[in-house]
PDB file of C-alpha atoms in Angstrom:
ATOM      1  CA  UNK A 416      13.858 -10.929  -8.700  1.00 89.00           C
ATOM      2  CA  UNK A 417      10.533 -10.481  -7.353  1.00 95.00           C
ATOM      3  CA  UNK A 418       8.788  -7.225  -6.281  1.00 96.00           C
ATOM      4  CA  UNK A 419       6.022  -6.924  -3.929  1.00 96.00           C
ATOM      5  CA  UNK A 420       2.562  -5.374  -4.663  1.00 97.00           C
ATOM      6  CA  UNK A 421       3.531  -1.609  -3.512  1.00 96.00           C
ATOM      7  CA  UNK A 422       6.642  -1.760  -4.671  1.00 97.00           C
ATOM      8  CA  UNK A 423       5.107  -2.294  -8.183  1.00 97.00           C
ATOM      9  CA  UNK A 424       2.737   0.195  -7.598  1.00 97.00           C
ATOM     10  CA  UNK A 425       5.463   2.426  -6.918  1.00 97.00           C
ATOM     11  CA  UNK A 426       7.173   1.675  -9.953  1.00 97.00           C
ATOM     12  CA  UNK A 427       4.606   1.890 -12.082  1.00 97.00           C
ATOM     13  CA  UNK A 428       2.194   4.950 -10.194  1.00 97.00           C
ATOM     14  CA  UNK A 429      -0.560   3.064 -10.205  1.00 96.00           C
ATOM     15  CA  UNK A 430      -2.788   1.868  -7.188  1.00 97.00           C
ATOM     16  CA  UNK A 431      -2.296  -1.289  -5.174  1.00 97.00           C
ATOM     17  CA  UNK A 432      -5.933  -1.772  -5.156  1.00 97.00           C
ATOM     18  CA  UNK A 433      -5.841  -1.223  -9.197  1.00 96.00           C
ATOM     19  CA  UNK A 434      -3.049  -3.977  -9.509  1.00 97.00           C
ATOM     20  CA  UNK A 435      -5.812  -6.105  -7.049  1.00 96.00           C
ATOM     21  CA  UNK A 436      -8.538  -5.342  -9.520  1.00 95.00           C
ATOM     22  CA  UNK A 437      -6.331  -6.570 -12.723  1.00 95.00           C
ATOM     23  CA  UNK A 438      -5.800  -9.852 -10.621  1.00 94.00           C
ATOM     24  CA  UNK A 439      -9.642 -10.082 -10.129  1.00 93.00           C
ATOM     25  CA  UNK A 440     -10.546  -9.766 -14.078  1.00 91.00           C
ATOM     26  CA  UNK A 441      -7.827 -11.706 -15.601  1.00 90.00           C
ATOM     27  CA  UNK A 442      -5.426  -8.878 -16.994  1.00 93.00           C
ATOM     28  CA  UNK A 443      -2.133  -9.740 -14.332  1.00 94.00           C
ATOM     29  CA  UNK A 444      -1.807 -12.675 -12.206  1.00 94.00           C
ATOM     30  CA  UNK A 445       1.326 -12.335  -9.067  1.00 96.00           C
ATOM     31  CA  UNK A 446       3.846 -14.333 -10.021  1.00 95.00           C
ATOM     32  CA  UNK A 447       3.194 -15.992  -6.445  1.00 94.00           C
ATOM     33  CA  UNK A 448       3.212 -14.831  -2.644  1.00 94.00           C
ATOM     34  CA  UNK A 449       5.756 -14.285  -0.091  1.00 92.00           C
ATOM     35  CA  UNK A 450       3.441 -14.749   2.855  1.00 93.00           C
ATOM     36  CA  UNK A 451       0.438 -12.881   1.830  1.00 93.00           C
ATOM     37  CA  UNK A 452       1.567 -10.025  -0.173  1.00 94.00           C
ATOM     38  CA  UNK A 453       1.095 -10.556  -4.316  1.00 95.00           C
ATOM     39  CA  UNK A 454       4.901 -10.502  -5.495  1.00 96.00           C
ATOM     40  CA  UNK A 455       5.515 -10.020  -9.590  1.00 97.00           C
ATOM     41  CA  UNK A 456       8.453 -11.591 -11.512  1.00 97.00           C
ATOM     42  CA  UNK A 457       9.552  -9.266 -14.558  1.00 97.00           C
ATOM     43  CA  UNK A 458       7.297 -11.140 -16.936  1.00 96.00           C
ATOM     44  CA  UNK A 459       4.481 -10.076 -14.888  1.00 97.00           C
ATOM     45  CA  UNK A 460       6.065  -6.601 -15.457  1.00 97.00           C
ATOM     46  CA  UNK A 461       6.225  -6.595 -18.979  1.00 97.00           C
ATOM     47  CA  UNK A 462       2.652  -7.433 -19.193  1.00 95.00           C
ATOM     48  CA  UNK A 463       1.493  -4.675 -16.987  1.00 97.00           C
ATOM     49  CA  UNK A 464       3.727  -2.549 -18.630  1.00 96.00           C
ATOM     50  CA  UNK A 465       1.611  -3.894 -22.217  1.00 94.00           C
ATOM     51  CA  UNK A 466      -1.415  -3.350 -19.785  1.00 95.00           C
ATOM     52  CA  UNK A 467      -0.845   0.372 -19.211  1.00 95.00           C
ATOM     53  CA  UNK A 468       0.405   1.389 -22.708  1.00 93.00           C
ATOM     54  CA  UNK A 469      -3.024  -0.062 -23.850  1.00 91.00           C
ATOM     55  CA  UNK A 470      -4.846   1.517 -21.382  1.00 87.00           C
ATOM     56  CA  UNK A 471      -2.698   4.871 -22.084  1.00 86.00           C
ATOM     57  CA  UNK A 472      -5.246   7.971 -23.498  1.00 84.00           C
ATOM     58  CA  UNK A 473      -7.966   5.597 -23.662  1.00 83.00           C
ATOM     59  CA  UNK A 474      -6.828   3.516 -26.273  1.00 87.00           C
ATOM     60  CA  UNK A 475      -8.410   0.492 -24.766  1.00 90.00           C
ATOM     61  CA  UNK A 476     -10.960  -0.229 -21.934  1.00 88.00           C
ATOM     62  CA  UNK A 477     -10.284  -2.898 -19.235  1.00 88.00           C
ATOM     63  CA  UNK A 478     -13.017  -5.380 -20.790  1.00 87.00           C
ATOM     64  CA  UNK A 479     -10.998  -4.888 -24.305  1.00 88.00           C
ATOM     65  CA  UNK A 480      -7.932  -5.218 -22.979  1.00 89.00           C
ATOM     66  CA  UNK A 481      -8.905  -7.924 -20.901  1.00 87.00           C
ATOM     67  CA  UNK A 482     -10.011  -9.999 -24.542  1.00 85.00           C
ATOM     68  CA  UNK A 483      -7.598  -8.701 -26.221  1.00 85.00           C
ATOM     69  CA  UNK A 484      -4.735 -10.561 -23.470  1.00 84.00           C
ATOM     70  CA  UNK A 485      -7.205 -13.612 -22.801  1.00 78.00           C
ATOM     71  CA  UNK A 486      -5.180 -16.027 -25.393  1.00 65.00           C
ATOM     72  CA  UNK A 487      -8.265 -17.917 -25.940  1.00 60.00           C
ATOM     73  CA  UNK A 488      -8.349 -18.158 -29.318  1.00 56.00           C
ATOM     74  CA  UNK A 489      -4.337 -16.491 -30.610  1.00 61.00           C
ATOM     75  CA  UNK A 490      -4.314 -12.997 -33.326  1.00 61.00           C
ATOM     76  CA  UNK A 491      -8.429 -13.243 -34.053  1.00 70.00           C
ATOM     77  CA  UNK A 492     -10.012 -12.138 -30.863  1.00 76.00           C
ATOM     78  CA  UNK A 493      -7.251  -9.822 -30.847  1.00 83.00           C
ATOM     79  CA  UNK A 494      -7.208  -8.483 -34.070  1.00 86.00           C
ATOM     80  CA  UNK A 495     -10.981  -7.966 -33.899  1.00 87.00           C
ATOM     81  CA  UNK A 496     -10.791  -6.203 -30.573  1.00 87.00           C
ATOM     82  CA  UNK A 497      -7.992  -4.142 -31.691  1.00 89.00           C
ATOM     83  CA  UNK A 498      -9.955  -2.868 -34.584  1.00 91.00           C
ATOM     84  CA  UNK A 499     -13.055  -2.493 -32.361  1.00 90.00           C
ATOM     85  CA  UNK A 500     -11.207   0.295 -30.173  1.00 90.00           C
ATOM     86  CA  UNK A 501      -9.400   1.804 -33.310  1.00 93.00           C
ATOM     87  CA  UNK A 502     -13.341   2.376 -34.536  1.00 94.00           C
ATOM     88  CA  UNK A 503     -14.291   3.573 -30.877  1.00 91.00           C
ATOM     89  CA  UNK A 504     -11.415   6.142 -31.149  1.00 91.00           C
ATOM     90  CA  UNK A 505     -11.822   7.334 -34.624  1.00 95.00           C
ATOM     91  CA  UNK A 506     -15.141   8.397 -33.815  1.00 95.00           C
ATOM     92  CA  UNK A 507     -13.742   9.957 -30.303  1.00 93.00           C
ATOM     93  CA  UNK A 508     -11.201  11.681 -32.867  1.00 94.00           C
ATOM     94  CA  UNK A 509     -14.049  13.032 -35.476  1.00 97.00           C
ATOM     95  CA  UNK A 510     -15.942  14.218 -31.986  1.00 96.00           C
ATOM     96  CA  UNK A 511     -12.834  16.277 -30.811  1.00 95.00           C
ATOM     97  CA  UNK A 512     -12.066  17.537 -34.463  1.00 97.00           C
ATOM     98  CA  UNK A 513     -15.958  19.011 -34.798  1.00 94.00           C
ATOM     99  CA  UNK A 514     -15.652  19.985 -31.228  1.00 94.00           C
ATOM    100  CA  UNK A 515     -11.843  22.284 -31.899  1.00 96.00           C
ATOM    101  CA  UNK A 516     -13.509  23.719 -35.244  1.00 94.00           C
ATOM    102  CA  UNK A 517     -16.274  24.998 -33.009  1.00 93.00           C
ATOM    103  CA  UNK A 518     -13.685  26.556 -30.491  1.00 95.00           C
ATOM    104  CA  UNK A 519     -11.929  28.070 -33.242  1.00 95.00           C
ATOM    105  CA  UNK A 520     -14.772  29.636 -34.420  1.00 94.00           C
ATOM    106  CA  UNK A 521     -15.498  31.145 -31.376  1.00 94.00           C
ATOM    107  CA  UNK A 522     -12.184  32.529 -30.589  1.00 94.00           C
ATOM    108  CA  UNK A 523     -12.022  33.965 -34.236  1.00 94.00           C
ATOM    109  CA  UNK A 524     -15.833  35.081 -34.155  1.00 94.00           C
ATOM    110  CA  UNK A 525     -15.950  38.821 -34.839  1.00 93.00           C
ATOM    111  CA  UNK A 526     -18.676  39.419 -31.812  1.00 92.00           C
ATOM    112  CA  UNK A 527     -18.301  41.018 -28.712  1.00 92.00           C
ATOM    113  CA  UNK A 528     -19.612  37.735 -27.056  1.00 93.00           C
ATOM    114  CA  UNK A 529     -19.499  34.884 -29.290  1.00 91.00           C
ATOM    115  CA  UNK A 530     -21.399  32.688 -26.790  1.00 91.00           C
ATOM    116  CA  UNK A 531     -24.571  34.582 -26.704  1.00 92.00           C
ATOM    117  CA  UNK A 532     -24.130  36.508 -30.448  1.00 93.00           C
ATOM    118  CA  UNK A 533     -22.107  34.303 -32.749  1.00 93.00           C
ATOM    119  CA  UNK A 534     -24.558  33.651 -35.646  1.00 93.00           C
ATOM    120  CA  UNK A 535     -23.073  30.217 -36.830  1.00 92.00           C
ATOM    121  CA  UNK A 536     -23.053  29.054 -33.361  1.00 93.00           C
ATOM    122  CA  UNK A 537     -26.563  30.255 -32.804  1.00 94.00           C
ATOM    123  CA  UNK A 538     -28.142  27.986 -36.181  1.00 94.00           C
ATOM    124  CA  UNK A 539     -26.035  25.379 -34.892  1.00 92.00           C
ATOM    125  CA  UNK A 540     -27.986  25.351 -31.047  1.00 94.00           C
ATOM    126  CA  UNK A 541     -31.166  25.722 -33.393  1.00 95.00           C
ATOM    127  CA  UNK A 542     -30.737  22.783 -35.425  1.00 94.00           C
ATOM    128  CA  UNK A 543     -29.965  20.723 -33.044  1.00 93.00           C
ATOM    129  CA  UNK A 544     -32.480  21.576 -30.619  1.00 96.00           C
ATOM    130  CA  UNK A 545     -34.982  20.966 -33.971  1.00 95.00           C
ATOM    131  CA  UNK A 546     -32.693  17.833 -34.396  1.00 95.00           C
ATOM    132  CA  UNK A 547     -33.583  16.672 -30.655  1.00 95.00           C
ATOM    133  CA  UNK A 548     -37.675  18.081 -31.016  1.00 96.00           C
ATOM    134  CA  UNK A 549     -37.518  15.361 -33.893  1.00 92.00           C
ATOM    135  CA  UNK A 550     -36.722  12.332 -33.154  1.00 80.00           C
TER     136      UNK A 550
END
């Protein structure tokens, strides 16, 4: 069976114009038309369905995802981009980490207003406005 364009974009809560764009870079082709809507056979579905779970919490970008699917040369582009975005989020994770302990801190910081008294947050600012003044 074959589903139209906003009937998949029903299904799947995503735009019509989103499902357009994925056409226009190479990440999910229609299956064919019925006059001139798109229409999308359940293999089409699957790989939107791969599409999105990629795509889910930022684990891949369009452009990775989009190299990653491309087939061009089978498991090494792949495997490369794959371990490309696991890099890109490792670093995201180290950023959040850093940015929780700092939170923390705050919330547990025995000021009246941590923001503008906190000592440890205050020589952080410092150094990295002299971090900034420095380079």
């Amino acid at each position: 069976m074959d589903y139209s364009i906003s009937e998949v974009a029903r299904y799947f809560k995503i735009s019509v114009s989103a499902l357009r764009y994925y056409d226009q870079v190479g990440l999910l082709h229609p299956a064919g038309r019925r006059g001139t809507v798109r229409t999308y056979g359940r293999d089409e579905l699957r790989r939107l369905a791969l599409v999105q779970l990629l795509h889910q919490d930022g684990m891949m970008s369009v452009a990775s995802t989009a190299a990653a699917l491309s087939g061009d040369s089978p498991g090494g582009e792949s495997r490369s981009v794959m371990a490309e975005s696991i890099r890109v989020m490792q670093h995201q994770i180290e950023r959040l980490r850093a940015a929780q302990e700092v939170l923390e801190h705050l919330l547990t910081c025995p000021r009246d207003d941590p923001i503008r008294d906190c000592t440890v947050l205050g020589a952080q600012l410092e150094a990295t406005v002299d971090a900034a003044l420095h380079e």
